[in-house]
Coordinates of C-alpha atoms in Angstrom, one line a residue:
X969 CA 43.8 88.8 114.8
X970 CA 44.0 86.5 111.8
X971 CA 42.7 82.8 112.6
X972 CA 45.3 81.3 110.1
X973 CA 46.8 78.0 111.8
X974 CA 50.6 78.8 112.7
X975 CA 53.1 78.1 110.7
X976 CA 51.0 78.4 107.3
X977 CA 52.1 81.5 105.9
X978 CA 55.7 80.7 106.3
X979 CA 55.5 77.4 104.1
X980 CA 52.9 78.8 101.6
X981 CA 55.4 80.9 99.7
X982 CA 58.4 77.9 99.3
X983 CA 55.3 75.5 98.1
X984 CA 54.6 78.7 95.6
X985 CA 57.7 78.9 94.6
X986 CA 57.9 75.2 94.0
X987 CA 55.1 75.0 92.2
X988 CA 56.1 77.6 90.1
X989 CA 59.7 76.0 89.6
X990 CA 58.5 72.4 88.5
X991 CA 56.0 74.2 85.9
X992 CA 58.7 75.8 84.4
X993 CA 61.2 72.8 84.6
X994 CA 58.2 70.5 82.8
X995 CA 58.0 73.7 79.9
X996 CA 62.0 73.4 79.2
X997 CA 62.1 69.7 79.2
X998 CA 59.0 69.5 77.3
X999 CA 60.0 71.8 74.7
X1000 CA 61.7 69.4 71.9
X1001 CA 65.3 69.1 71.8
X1002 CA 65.3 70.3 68.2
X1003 CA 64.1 73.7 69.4
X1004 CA 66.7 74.1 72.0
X1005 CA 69.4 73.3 69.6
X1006 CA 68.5 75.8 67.4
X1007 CA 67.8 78.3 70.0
X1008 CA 71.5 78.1 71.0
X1009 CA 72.9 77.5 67.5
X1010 CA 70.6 80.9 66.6
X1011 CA 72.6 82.4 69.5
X1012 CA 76.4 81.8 68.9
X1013 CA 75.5 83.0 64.9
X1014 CA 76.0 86.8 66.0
X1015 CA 76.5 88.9 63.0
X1016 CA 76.5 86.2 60.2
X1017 CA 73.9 85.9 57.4
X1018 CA 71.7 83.4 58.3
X1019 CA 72.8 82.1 54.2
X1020 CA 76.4 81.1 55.6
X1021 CA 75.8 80.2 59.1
X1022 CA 73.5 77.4 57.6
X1023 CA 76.8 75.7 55.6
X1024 CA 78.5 75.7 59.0
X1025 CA 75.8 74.3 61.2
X1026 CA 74.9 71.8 58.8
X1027 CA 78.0 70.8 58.0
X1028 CA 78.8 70.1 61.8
X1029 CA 75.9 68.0 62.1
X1030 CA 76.8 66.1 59.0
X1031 CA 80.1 65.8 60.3
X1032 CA 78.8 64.7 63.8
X1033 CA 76.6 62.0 61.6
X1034 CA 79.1 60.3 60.0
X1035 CA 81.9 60.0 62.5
X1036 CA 79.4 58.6 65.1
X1037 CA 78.9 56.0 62.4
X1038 CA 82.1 55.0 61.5
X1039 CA 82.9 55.0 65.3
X1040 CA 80.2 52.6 65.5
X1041 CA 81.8 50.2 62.6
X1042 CA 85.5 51.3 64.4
X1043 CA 84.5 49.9 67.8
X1044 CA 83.4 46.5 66.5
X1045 CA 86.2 45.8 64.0
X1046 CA 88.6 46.7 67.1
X1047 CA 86.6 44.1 68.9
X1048 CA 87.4 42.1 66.2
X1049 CA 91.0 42.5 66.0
X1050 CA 91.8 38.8 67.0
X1051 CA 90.1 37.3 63.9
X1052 CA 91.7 39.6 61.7
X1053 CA 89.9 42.5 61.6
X1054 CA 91.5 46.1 60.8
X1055 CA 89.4 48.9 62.1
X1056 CA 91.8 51.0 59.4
X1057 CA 91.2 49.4 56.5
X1058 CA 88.4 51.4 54.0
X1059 CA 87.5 48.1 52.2
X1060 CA 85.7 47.0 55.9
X1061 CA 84.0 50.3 55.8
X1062 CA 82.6 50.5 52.0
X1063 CA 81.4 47.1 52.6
X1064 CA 79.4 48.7 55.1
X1065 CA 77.9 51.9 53.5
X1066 CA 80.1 53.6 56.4
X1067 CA 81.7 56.6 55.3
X1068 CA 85.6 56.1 56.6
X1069 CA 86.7 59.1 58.9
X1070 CA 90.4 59.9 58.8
X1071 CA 91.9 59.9 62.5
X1072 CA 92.6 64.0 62.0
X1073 CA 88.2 64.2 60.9
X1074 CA 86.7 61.8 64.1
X1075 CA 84.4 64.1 66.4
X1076 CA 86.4 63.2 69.3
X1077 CA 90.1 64.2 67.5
X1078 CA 87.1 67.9 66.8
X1079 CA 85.6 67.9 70.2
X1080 CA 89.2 68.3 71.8
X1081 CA 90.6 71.2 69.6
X1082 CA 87.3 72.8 70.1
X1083 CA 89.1 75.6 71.9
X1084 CA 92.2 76.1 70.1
X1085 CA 92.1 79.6 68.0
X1086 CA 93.2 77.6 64.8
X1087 CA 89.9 75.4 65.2
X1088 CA 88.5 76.6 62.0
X1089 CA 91.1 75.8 59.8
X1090 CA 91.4 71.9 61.9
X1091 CA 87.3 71.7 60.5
X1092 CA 88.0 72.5 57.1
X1093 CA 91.1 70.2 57.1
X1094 CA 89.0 67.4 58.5
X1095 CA 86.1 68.2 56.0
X1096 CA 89.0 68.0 52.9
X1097 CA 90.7 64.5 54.4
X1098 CA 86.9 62.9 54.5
X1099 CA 86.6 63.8 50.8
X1100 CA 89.5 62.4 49.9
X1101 CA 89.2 59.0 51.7
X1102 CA 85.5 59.1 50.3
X1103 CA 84.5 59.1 46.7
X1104 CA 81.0 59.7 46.6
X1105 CA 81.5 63.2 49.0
X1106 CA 83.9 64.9 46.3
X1107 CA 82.8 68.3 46.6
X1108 CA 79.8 68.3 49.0
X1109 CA 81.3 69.3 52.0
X1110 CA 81.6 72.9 53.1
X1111 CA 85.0 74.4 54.0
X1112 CA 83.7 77.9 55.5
X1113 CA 85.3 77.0 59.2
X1114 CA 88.3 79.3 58.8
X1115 CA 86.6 82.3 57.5
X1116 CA 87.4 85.9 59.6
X1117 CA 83.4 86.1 60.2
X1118 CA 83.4 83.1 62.4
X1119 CA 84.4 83.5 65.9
X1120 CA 86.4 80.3 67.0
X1121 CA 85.1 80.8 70.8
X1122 CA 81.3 80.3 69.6
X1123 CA 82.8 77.7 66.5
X1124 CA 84.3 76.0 69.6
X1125 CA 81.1 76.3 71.6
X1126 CA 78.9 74.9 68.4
X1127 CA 81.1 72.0 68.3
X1128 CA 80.2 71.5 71.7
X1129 CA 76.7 71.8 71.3
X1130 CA 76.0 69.4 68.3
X1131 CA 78.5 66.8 70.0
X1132 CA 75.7 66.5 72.9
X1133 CA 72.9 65.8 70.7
X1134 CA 70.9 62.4 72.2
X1135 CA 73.4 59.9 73.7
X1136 CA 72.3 55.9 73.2
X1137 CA 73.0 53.9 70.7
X1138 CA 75.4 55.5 67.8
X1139 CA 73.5 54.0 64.8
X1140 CA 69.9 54.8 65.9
X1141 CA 71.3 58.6 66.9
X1142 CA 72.6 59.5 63.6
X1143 CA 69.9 57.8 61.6
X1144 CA 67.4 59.4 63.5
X1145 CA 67.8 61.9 66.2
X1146 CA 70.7 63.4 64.4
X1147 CA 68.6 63.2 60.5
X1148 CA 65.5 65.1 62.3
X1149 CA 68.1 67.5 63.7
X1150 CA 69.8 68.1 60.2
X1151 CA 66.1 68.5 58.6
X1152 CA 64.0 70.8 61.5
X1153 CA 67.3 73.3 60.9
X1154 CA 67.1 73.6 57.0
X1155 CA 63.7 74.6 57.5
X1156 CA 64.2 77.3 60.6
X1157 CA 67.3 78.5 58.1
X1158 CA 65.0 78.7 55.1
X1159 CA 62.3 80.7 57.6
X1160 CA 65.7 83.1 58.6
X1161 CA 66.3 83.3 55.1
X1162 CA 63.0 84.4 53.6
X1163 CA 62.9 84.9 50.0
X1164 CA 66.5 83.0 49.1
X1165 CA 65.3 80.2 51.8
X1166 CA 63.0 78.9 49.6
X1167 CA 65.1 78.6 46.5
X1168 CA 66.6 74.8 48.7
X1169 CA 63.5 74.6 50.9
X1170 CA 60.3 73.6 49.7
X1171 CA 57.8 73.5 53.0
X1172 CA 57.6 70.8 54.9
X1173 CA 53.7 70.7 54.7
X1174 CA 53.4 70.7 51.1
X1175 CA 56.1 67.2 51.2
X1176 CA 54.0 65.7 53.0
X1177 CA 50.5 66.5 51.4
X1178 CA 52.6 65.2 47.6
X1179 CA 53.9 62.1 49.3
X1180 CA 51.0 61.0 51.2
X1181 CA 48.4 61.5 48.0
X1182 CA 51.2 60.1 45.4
X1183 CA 51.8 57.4 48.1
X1184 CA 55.4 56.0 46.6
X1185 CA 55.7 52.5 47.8
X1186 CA 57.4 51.0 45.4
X1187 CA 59.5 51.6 42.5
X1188 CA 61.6 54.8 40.8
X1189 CA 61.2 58.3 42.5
X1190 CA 62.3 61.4 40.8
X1191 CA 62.7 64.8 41.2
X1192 CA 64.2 67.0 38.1
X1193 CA 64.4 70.1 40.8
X1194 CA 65.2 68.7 44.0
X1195 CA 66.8 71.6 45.9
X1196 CA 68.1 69.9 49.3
X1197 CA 66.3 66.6 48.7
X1198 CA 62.7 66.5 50.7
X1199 CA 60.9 65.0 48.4
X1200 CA 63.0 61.9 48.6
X1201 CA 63.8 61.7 52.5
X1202 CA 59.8 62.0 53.2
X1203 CA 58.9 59.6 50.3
X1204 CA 61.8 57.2 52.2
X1205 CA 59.8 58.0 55.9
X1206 CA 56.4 57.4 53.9
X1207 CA 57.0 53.7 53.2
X1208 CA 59.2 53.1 56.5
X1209 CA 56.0 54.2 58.0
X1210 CA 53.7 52.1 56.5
X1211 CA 55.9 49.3 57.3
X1212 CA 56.9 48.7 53.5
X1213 CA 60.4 48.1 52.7
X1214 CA 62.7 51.5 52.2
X1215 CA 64.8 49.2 49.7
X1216 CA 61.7 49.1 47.2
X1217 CA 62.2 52.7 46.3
X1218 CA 65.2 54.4 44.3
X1219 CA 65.7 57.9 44.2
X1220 CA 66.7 60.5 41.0
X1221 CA 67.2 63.9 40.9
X1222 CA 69.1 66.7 39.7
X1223 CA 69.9 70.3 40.9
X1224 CA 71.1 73.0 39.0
X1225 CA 72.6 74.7 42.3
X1226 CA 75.7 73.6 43.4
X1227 CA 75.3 74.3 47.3
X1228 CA 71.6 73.2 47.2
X1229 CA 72.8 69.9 45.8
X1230 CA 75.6 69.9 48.5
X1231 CA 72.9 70.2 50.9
X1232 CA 70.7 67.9 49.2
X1233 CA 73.6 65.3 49.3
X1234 CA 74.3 65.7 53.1
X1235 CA 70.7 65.4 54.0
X1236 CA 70.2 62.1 52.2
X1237 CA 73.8 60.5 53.6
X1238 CA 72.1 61.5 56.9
X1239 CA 69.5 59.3 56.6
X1240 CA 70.9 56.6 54.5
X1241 CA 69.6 57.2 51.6
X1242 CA 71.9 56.4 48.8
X1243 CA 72.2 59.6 46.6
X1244 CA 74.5 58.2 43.7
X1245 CA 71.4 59.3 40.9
X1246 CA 71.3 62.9 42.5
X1247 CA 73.2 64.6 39.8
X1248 CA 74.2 68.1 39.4
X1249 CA 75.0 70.4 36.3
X1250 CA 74.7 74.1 35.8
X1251 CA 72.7 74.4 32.9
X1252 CA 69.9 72.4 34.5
X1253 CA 66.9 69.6 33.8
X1254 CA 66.1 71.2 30.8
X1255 CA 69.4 72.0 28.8
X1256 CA 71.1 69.5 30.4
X1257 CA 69.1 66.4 31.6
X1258 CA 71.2 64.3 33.8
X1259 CA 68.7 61.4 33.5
X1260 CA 67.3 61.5 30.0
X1261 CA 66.2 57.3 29.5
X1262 CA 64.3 57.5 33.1
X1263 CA 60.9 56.4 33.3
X1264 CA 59.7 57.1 36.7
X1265 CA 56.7 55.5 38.6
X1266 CA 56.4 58.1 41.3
X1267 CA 57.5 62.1 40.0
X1268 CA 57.5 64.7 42.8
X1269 CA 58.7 68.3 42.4
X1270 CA 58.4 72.2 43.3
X1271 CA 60.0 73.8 40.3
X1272 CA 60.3 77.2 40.3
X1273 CA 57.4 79.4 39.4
X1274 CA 56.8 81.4 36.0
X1275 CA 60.6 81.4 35.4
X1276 CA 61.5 83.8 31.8
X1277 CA 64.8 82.6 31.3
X1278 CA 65.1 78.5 31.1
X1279 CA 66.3 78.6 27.3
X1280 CA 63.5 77.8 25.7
X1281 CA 64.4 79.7 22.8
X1282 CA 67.1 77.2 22.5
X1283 CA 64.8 73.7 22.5
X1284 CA 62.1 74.8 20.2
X1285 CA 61.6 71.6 18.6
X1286 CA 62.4 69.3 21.8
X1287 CA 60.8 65.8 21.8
X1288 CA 59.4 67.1 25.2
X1289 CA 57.1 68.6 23.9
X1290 CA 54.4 66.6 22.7
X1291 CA 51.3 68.9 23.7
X1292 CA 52.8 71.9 22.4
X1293 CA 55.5 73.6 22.5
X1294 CA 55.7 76.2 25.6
X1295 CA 56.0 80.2 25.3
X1296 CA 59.6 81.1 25.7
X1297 CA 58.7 83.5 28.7
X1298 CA 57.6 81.3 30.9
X1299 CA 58.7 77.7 32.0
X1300 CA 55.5 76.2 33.4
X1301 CA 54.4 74.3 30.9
X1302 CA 57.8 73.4 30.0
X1303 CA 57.9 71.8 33.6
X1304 CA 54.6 69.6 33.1
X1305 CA 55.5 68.1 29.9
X1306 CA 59.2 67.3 31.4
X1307 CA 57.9 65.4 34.1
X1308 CA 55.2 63.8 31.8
X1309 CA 58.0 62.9 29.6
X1310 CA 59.9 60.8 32.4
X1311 CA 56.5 59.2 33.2
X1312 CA 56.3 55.5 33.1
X1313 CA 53.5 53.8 31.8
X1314 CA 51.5 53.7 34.5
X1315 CA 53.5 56.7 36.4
X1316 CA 51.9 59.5 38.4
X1317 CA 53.2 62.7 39.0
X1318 CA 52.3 65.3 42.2
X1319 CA 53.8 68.8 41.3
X1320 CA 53.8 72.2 42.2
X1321 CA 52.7 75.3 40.2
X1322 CA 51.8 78.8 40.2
X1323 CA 48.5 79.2 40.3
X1324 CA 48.3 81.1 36.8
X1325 CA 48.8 78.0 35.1
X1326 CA 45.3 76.8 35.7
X1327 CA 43.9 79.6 33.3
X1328 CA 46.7 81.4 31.3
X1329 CA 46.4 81.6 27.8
X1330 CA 49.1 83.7 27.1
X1331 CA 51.5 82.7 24.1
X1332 CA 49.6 78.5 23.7
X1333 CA 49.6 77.9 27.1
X1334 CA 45.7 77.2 27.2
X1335 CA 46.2 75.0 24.1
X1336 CA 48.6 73.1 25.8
X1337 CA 46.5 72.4 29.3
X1338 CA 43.3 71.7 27.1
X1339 CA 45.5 68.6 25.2
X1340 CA 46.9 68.0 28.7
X1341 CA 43.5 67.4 29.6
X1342 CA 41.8 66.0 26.6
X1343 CA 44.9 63.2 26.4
X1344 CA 43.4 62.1 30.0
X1345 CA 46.9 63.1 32.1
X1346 CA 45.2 65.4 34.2
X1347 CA 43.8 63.7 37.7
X1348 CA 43.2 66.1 40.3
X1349 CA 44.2 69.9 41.2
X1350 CA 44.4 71.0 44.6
X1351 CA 44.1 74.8 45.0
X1352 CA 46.8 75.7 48.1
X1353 CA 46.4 78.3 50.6
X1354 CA 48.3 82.0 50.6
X1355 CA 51.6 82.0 52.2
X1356 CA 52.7 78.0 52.4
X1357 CA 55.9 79.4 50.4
X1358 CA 58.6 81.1 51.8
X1359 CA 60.7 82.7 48.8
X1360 CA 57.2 84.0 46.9
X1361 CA 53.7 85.3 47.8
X1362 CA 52.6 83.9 44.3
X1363 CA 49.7 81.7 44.5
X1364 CA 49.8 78.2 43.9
X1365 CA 48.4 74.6 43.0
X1366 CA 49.5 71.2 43.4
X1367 CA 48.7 69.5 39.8
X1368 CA 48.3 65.6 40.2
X1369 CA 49.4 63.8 36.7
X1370 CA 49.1 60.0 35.8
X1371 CA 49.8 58.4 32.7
X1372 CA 47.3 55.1 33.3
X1373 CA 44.1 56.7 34.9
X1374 CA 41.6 54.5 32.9
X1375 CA 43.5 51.1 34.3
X1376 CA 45.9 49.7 36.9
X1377 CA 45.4 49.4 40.8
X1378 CA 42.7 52.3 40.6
X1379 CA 39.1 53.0 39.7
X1380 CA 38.7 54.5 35.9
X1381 CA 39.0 58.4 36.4
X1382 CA 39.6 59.1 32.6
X1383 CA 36.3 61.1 32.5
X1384 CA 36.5 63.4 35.2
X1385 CA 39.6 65.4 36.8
X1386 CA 38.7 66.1 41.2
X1387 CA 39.0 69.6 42.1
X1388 CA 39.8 70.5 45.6
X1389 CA 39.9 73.7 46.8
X1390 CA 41.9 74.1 50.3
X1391 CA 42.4 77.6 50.1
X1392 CA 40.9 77.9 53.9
X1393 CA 42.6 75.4 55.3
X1394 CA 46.3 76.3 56.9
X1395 CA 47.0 78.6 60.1
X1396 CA 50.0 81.0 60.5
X1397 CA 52.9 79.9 61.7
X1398 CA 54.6 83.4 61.8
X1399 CA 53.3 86.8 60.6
X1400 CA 54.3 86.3 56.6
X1401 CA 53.9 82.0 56.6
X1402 CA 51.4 79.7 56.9
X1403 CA 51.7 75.6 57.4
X1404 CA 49.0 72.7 57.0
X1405 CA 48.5 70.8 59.8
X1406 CA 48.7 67.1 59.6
X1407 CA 44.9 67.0 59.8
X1408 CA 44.5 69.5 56.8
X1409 CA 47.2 67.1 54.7
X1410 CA 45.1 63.7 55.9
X1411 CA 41.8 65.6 54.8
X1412 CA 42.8 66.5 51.3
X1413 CA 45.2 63.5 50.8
X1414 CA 41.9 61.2 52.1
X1415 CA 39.5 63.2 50.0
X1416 CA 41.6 62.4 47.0
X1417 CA 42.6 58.6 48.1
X1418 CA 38.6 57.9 48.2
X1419 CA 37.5 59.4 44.8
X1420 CA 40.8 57.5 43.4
X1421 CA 40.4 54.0 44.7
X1422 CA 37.2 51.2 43.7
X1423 CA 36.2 51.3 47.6
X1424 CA 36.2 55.1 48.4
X1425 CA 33.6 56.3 49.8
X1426 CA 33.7 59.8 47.9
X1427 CA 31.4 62.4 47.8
X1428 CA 31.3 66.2 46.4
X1429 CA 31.8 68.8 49.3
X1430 CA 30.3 72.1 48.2
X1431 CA 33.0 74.8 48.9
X1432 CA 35.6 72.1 48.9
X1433 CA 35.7 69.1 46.8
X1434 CA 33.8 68.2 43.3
X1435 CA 34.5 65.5 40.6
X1436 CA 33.9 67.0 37.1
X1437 CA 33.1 65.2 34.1
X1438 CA 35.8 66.3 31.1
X1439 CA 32.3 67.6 29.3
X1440 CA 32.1 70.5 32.1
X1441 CA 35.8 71.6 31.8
X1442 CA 35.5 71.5 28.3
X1443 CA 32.5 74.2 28.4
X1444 CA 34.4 76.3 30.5
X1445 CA 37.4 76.3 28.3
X1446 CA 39.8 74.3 30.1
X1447 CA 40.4 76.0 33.2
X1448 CA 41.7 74.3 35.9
X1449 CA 40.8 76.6 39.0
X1450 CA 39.1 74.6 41.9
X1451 CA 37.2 77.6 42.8
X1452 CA 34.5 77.3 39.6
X1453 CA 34.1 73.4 40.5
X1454 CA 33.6 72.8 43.5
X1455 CA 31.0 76.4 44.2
X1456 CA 30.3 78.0 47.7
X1457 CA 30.2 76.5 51.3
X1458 CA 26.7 75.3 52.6
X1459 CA 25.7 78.2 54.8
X1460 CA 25.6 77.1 58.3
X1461 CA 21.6 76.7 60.1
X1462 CA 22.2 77.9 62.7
X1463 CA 23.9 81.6 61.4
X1464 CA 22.4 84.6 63.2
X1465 CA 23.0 88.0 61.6
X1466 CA 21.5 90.1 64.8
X1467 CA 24.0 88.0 66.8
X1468 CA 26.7 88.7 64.2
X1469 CA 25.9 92.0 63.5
X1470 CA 25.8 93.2 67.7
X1471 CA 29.5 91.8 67.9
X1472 CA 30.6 93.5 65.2
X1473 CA 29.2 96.6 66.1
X1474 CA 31.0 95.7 69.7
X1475 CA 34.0 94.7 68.4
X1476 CA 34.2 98.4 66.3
X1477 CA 33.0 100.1 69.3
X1478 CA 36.2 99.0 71.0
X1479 CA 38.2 99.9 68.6
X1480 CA 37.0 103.4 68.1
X1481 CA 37.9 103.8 71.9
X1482 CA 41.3 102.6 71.5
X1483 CA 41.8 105.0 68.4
X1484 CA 40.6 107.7 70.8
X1485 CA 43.1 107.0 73.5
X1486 CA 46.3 106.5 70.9
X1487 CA 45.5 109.9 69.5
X1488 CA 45.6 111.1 72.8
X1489 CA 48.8 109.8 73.6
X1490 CA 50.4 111.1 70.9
X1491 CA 49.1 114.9 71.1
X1492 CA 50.7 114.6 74.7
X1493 CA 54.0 113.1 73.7
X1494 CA 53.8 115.9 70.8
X1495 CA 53.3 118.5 73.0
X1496 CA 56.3 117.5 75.3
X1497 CA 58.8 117.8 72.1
X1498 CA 60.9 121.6 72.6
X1499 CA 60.9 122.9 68.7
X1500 CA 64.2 125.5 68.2

C-alpha cells in the first residue's frame, strides 16, 4: 500500500505539465524577434532561390520602413491642418528627410490587398509610384512582386508578417527595430547564399573588429567597395554609441554591382543615413572612380580577394600608383595603393586582404609592400581566423594603414608595425563558418588601441601579439605574416602528458568500438539486400 498523501499523484502530472509549458513559453518569447521573423519569412520562400527571395523580403521591409515614417510626418501635418498644413504636399516631406508615399504605396492601402491574386503586380506598382514621387530612390527599388515564382497566398502572408514587426512609436520602430530587422536578414540571406552571399555581405564580425580599432568619430568615411553598405551603418552605430554626434561623420562609397548598391541604398535609408555620395558605375573604383578629389580620414573596405581581371593592363601608368605599379593578374596591391591614394593627411585605413599579400612576390608585389613599409604606411596586421568569409575559404588579414603614424592624436609608431595573430580566436557558427565574438573583437581592437595610444598599457603576448622594430621586418624581407612575429604560446605549467596521453588513448578506445559496431551494422543490413 503506497504511503503517498491522497490526492498527490493526481496533481503532480498538471504541475508537470505546467512546468513544462512555461519553460517552453519563456524559450519562444526569449528567442529574439529577428529569429522568429526569419524563421517564418524562411518558410513562405518555398522553392525560390534564396538570391531572389532576398530582393522581395527586403524590399517589403524597406517598404514597411518608409511608409511607417511618412505615416508618422502624415499624422502630424493632418493634426495640423488648421494652421495650414497639407499632409499632401512633398515640399513638407523633403523638408523633413521623409520619403513621400503615394496613397496607392502606404502599408495600410498593401496590408489590405494582401489577399487579392493581383497583389504582386499592386507591390511593384507601389514600389514604381515611390520612385517617381522620390528622386534619390530612382532605380533602387525591386519590382520582382509579380513574378510566376512567387505565390501571392505566402506574398500575402509576408506582407502580413513584416506589417507586425514591433508596434510603439513609428519613428523609433523603423529607425531601429525595423533597421536591425533589414540587417540580421542580409546576413541569414548571405549564410543561405554561400559563395554569391558574400559578394554584398561582408561578416558582421569583421565590421565590427575595422570599426572599433579605426574608431571613426569624426570626419569623411569611405568605402571604394561597399557591397550593401556595413561599413558605414556600423561606423554610424559606433559613434551613436559612444555618445558622439552621428552628424560628425559623412559617408562615400561606390559599388560596381547594381543590385548590391540597391541593397546598399535601402539599408542606409533605413537607418537614416544619407547615401547621396554612394555612387554606382559598372566599370568600378578603379576604371571608373566615382570620387576621385576625396581625401578620407577614416577608409574601411573588404575588396575582393586576388581578383585577375580589374584592367590593370589598362592603367599602367595611373598616378595611383606611387609604390609601384601592381602585376596585372592580381588586384591586391592595386587595392592598397587606392585607398592610400584617397588618404587624408592624417587618414587611416582598416582593410581586408587575402592572406597572400603578406608574402607574395610574384610579378613586384614584394617590392611594393617593402616601400609600403619603408614609407612608414604600414601600422598593424591582424592575421584572421579560417572560415570568417562566406563566399571564399581563402585566408585572410586585416591590414591597418595610416598616413601620419609619427604625429597627431597618437604615440609615434613610425619604427615598428604590431603584429597580431588571432588565428585561434573565433568559434563555429555553422559547420563551413566561423564568427568572433564580441570579446575576441574587444581583445584585438584593445590590444591594438593600447600599443597605439601615449597611455596604453601594451605588452608583447607570445603566440599572439608583438611590436616589431622596421629593422626586424627588414631582415626577414618584408613579410607581413603575424605568425613569424609574434612566435609560439607560453606552454601552460600545469600541462600533464600522462593525463593527456590516458584520454587520448580513452577517447580512441571509444572510437574503435563504435567503428566495430557500424561495421557490424552494415554487414547485417548487407546481408538483408536480395541480389537477382
Amino acid at each position: 500500500m503506497s504511503n503517498r498523501t491522497p490526492g498527490t499523484k493526481r496533481t503532480a502530472a498538471p504541475i508537470v505539465t505546467l512546468i513544462h509549458k512555461m519553460a517552453k513559453q519563456k524559450k519562444v518569447t526569449e528567442e529574439a524577434l529577428e529569429k522568429q521573423l526569419w524563421k517564418t519569412a524562411d518558410k513562405l520562400r518555398k522553392n525560390i532561390d534564396a538570391a531572389e527571395y532576398k530582393h522581395v523580403v527586403l524590399g517589403l521591409i524597406f517598404l514597411k520602413y518608409i511608409s511607417d515614417s511618412f505615416e508618422e510626418l502624415y499624422n502630424r501635418l493632418k493634426a495640423e491642418e488648421a494652421s495650414g498644413a497639407d499632409p499632401e504636399d512633398k515640399d513638407e516631406y523633403k523638408a523633413e528627410n521623409v520619403f513621400f508615399v503615394p496613397p496607392s504605396a502606404r502599408w495600410r492601402f498593401l496590408q489590405s490587398h494582401a489577399k487579392q491574386p493581383t497583389i504582386g503586380v499592386t507591390v511593384d506598382a507601389a514600389m514604381d509610384a515611390i520612385e517617381t514621387e522620390n528622386a534619390s530612390l530612382k532605380g533602387v527599388l525591386p519590382k520582382v512582386f509579380a513574378r510566376q515564382n512567387l505565390d501571392p497566398t505566402s506574398l500575402g502572408e509576408l506582407i502580413d508578417l513584416v506589417g507586425n514587426i514591433a508596434l510603439g512609436d513609428a519613428k523609433a520602430r523603423s529607425a531601429d527595430v525595423l533597421g536591425h530587422v533589414f540587417e540580421y536578414f542580409l546576413g541569414e540571406f548571405a549564410l543561405a547564399e554561400g559563395k554569391k552571399g558574400g559578394q554584398f555581405y561582408t561578416p558582421r564580425s569583421v565590421v565590427e573588429l575595422l570599426v572599433e580599432m579605426l574608431e571613426p568619430y569624426k570626419g569623411r568615411v569611405f568605402d571604394p567597395c561597399c557591397g550593401s553598405g556595413g561599413m558605414f551603418v556600423q561606423s554610424e552605430k559606433f559613434v551613436a554609441d559612444h555618445q558622439g554626434r552621428v552628424n560628425d561623420i559623412s559617408i562615400y562609397g561606390q559599388e560596381s554591382n547594381q543590385t548590391t548598391w540597391r541593397l546598399a541604398k535601402m539599408n542606409l535609408a533605413i537607418r537614416g543615413i544619407d547615401s547621396s555620395q554612394v555612387k554606382w558605375n559598372n566599370e568600378g573604383s578603379f576604371l571608373n572612380d566615382a570620387h576621385k578629389d576625396l581625401k578620407a580620414d577614416y577608409i574601411i573596405a573588404n575588396p575582393p580577394f586576388n581578383v585577375s581581371d580589374w584592367g590593370g593592363e589598362l592603367m599602367r601608368k595611373d598616378a595611383r600608383w606611387a609604390y609601384g605599379v601592381p602585376p596585372v593578374g592580381n588586384a591586391n596591391f592595386g587595392w592598397l595603393q587606392h585607398f592610400i591614394y584617397h588618404l587624408a593627411p592624417s587618414g587611416q585605413a582598416g582593410v581586408v586582404l587575402a592572406k597572400g599579400a603578406l608574402t607574395s612576390k610574384t610579378s613586384g608585389e614584394g617590392d611594393i609592400r617593402k616601400a609600403l613599409v619603408e614609407a612608414g604606411l604600414i601600422d598593424c596586421i591582424v592575421n584572421l581566423p579560417a572560415k570568417l568569409f562566406l563566399n571564399t575559404q581563402i585566408p585572410a588579414a586585416l591590414w591597418f594603414m595610416s598616413r601620419n603614424r609619427s604625429n597627431g592624436k597618437f604615440r609615434d609608431r613610425s619604427k615598428e608595425i604590431l603584429f597580431i595573430d588571432a588565428r585561434n580566436l573565433g568559434h563555429l557558427i555553422n559547420r563551413r563558418t566561423k564568427e568572433l565574438s564580441h570579446d575576441d573583437v574587444m581583445r584585438i581592437a584593445d590590444t591594438y588601441h593600447n600599443w597605439r595610444n601615449p597611455d596604453g598599457d601594451y605588452k608583447d603576448i607570445a603566440g599572439f601579439c608583438a611590436a616589431a622594430p622596421i629593422e626586424k621586418v627588414a631582415s626577414l624581407d618584408y613579410v607581413l605574416t603575424p605568425g613569424r612575429y609574434v612566435g609560439l604560446p607560453d606552454e601552460e605549467d600545469d600541462f600533464n602528458f600522462v593525463e593527456r596521453f590516458s584520454a587520448l588513448k580513452a577517447e580512441l578506445e571509444e572510437q574503435l568500438k563504435e567503428e566495430v559496431a557500424l561495421n557490424k551494422i552494415i554487414r547485417d543490413n548487407l546481408g538483408k539486400i536480395n541480389m537477382p
